[in-house]
XYZ file of C-alpha atoms in Angstrom:
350
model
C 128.128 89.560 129.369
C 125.871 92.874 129.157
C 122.944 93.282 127.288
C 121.742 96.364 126.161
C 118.177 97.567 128.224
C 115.056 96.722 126.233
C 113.269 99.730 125.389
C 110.244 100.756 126.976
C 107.095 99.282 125.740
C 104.678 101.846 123.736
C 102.247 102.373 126.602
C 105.109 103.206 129.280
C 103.753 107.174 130.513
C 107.123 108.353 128.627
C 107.148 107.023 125.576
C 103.624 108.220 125.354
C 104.283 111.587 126.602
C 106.716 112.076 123.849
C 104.291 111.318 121.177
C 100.812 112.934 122.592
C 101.440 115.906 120.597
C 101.021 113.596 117.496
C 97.840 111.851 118.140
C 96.130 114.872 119.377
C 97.149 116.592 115.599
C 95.510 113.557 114.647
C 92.505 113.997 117.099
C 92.253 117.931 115.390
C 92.225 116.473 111.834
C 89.907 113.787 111.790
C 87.763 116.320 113.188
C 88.392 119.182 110.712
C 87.709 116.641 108.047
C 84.506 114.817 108.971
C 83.238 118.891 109.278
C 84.593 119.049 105.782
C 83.070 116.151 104.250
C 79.859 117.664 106.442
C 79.277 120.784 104.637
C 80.023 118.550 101.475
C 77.075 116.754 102.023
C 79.197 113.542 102.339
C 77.562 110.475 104.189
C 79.810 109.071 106.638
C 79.773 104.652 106.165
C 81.232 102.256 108.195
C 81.948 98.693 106.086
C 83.017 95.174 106.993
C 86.629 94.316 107.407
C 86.232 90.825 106.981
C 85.608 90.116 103.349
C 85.826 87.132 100.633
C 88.625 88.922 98.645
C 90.831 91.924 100.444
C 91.363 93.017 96.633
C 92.732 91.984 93.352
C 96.243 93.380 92.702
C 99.501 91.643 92.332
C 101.518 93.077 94.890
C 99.100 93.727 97.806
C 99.070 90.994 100.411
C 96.235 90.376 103.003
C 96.557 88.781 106.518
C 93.267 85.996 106.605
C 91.485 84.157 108.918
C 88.159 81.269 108.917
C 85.130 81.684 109.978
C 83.000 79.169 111.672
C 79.449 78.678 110.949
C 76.548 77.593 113.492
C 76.839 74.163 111.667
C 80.628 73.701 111.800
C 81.361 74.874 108.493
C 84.588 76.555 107.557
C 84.943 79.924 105.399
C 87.691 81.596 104.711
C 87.613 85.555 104.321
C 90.565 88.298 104.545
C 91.108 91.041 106.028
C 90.729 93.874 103.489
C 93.269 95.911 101.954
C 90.968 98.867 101.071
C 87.349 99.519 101.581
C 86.793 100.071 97.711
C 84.808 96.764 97.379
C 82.098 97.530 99.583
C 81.973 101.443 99.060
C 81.292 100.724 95.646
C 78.496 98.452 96.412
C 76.986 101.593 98.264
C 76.854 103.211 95.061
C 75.332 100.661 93.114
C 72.886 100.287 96.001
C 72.156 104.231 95.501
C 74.593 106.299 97.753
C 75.660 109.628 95.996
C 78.532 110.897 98.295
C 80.152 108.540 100.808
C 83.591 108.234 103.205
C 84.844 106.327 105.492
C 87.934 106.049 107.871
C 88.783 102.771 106.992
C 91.068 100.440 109.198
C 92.640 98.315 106.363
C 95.625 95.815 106.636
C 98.459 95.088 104.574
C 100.672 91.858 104.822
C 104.690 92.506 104.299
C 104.649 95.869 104.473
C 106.520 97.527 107.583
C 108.920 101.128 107.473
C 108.865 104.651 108.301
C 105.893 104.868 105.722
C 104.253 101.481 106.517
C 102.181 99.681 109.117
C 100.050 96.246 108.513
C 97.088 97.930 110.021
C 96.660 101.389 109.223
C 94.050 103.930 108.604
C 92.748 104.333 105.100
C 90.590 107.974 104.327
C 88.286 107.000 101.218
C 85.122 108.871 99.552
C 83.691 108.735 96.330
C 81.342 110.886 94.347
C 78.815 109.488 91.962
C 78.243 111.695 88.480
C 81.626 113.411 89.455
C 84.360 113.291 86.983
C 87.868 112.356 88.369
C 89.073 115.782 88.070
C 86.602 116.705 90.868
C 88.403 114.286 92.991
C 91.776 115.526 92.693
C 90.364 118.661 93.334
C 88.577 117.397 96.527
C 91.994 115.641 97.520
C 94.239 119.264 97.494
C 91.435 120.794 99.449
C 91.103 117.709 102.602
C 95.316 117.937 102.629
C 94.925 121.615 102.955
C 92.344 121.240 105.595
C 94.895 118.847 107.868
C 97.193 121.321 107.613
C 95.097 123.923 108.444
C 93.856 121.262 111.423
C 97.458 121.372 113.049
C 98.370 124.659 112.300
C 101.211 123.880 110.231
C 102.771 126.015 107.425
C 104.757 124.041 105.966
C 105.170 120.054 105.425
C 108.656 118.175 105.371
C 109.823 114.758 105.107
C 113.780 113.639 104.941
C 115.045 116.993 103.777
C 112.085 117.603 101.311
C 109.076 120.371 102.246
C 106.003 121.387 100.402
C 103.393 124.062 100.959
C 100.064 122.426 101.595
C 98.102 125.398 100.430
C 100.426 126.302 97.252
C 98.484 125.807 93.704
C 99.615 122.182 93.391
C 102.183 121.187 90.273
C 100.145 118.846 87.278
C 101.991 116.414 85.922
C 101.061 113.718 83.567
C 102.689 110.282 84.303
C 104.004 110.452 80.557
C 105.706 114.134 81.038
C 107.193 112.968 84.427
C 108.892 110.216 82.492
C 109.972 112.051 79.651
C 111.176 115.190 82.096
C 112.709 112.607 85.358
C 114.168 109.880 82.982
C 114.111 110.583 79.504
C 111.848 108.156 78.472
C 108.970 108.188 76.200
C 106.901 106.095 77.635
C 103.776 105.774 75.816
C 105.395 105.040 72.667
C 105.792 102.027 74.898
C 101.766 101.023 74.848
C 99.991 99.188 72.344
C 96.609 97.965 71.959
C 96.346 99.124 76.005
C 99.227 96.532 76.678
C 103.182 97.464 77.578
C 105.542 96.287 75.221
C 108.264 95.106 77.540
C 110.845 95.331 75.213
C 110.302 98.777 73.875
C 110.567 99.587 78.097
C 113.492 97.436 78.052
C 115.033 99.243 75.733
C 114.027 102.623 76.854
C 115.530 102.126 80.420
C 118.391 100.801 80.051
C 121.272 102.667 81.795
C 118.379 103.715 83.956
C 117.767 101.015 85.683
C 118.804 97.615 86.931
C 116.970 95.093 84.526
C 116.521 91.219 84.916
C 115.330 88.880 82.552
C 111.905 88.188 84.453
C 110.727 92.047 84.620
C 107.232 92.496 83.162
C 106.765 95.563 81.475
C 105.117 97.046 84.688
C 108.178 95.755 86.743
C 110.088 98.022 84.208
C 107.737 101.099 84.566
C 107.319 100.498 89.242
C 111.541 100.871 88.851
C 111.477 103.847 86.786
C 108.870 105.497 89.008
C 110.575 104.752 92.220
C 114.497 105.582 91.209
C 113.930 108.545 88.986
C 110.318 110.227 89.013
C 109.132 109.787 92.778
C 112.143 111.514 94.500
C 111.175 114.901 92.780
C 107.513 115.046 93.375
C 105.853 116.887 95.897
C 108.756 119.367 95.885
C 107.626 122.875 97.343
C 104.243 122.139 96.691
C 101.769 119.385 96.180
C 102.693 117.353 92.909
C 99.130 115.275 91.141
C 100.660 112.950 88.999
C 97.611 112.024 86.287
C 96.785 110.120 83.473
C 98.636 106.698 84.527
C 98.994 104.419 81.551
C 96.473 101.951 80.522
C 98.494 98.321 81.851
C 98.758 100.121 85.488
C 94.712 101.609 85.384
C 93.675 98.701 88.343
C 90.041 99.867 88.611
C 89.944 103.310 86.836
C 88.501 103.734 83.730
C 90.201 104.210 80.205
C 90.450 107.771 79.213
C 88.072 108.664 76.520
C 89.737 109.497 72.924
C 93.460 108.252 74.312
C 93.813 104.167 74.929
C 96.882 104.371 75.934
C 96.331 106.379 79.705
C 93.601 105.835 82.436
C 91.914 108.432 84.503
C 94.070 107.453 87.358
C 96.424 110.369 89.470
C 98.164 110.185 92.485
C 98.845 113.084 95.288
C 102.565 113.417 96.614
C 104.360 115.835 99.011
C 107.603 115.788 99.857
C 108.141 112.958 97.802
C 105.565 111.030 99.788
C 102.218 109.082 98.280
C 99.720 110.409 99.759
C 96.382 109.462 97.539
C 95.152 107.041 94.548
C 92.371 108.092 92.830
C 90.230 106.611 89.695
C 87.557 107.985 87.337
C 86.228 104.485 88.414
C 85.408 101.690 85.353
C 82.069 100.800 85.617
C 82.541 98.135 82.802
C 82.469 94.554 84.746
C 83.794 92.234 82.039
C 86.965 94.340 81.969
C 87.248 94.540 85.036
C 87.319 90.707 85.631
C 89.765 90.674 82.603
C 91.817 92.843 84.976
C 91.334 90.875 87.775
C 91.878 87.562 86.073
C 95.637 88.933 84.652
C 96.186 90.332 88.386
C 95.528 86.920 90.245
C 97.852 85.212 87.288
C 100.397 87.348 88.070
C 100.013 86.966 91.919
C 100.186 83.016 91.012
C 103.625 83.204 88.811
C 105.544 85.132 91.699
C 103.875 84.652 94.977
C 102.590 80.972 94.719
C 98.746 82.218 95.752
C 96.500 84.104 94.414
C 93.009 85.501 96.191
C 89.255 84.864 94.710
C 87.097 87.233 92.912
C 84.373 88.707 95.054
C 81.433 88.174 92.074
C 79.113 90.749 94.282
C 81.544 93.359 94.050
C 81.792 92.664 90.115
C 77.893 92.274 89.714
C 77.800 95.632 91.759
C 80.561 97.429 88.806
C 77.748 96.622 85.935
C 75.220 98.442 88.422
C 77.039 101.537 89.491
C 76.482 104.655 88.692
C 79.479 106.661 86.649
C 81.557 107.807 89.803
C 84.924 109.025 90.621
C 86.759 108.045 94.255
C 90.373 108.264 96.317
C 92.010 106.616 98.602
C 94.149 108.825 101.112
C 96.382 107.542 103.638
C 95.374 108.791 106.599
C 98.451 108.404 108.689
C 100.525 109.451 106.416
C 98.618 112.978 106.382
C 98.647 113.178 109.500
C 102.795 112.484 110.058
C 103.559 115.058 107.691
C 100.620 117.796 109.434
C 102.021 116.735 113.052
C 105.807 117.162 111.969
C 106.248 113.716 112.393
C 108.915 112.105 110.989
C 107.754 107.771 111.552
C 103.970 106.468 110.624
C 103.873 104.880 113.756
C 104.505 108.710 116.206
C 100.937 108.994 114.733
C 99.187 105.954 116.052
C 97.340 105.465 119.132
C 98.396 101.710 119.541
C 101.424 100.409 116.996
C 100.858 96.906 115.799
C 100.383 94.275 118.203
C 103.629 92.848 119.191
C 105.618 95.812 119.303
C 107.036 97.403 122.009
């Protein structure tokens, strides 16, 4: 009986030959960037991996590990999801401008678009309303492109211009234009009436009896809004409602949104920024619902770091982002896999 060969491991000369062209686009925009963040008068940090909670949301998983003390003791920490927790402890500690290239891991998440260990770009600015970070977020995606050389980005059939005026959309016009739906008659009191969603989506969507109203709002998103963002230009999609605001802040004079956007090209994500909440009981509220949530559907559910919440009642107001850095880069290389723009691919594979 004949087997098919194995194929060569990542670190044969060929196989890296045919990707060297990637990581050295990748070489050219970390560079261009850290100038960029320079002249910005950005401080470059560098924060712990190992943490006693990777994060707080329901559908982020963490890989984690125990520490052993000098006197035999056992801890148990994660390996973080994001560097948010501790960036924002810089700022309550009295950093103004901050970034980092963040190696943060994700647990069941593999796929064109998805390692477990991966590079996360995040900076904040404090007294900086969150329009100044989607601003910032157009100009560093410009600046890869600009890195590389390249004029145009495209991903399975889609392209966008990287240094077009980018399309802004509110989450509640995408809706309306992508699926017909009005969604924030669909918010009350800050919370998602599942029904009214329900009711509003079907024929849309596949529905099942156990979808929250944010299980009802991730399917809409996905099937019918996603696919035509980022079309021919940059798409920021801003003003998320109020039950999906995770740590941003609830827009001033309008409960039901958050200042929350998201970047896309060619249908990609490429960045999740928040006019960050500075409140720390609603944030635990947040968090509390979150780790319920995690319970009823995943069986586990991951503490609260209480320094990271007694640094949110200390911050100053501030706006951040969170860009995936690999992703950039794929789409500035001409890449079409995350993993043509990685130096070593996850342990394990070949």
């Amino acid at each position: 009986m004949s087997r098919e060969p194995s194929p060569s491991p990542w670190w044969s000369p060929q196989r890296h030959a045919d990707i060297r062209p990637f990581l050295l686009a990748r070489a050219a925009v970390m560079r261009g960037l850290r100038a960029w963040f320079d002249e910005q008068g950005f401080t470059e940090v560098e924060t712990g991996i190992l943490q006693v909670s990777p994060g707080n949301e329901t559908h982020l998983h963490a890989p984690a590990t125990e520490l052993t003390g000098a006197d035999g003791t056992r801890h148990r920490r994660y390996l973080r999801t994001s560097p948010e927790f501790a960036c924002k402890k810089l700022l309550a500690a009295g950093e103004r401008r901050i970034f980092e290239f963040a190696r943060v891991f994700r647990d069941r998440e593999r796929g064109d678009l998805h390692l477990p260990e991966f590079t996360m770009l995040e900076w904040y600015r404090a007294e900086a309303p969150y329009d100044a970070i989607m601003a910032d977020t157009v100009v560093v995606i410009a600046h890869a492109a600009q890195a590389t050389g390249i004029r145009q980005f495209a991903f399975r059939s889609r392209t966008a211009d990287p240094f077009a005026e980018p399309e802004l959309l509110t989450v509640a016009a995408a809706f309306d234009r992508h699926a017909g739906i009005d969604l924030l008659a669909t918010i009350r009191d800050r919370t998602g009436d599942r029904d009214a969603l329900a009711a509003a989506a079907d024929g849309r969507i596949r529905i099942s009896d156990d979808d929250t109203w944010s299980d009802l709002f991730s399917k809409v998103l996905v099937e019918h809004v996603e696919p035509h963002l980022g079309q021919g230009r940059l798409t920021v999609l801003y003003e998320y409602p109020t039950p999906e605001a995770a740590l941003a802040r609830v827009k001033a004079g309008e409960p039901r949104v958050a200042e929350r956007f998201e970047v896309y090209a060619c249908g990609v994500e490429l960045a999740n920024g928040f006019g960050e909440l500075t409140d720390a009981s609603e944030q635990r509220l947040r968090f509390e619902a979150e780790m319920a949530e995690k319970q009823r559907r995943y069986g586990e559910r991951y503490p609260l770091d209480e320094d990271f919440l007694a640094a949110v009642a200390e911050m100053p107001q501030a706006s951040g982002v969170a860009l995936g850095f690999d992703r950039l880069v794929m789409l500035a290389a001409g890449a079409v896999r995350i993993d043509q723009v990685v130096w070593t691919p996850p342990a394990g594979e070949r």
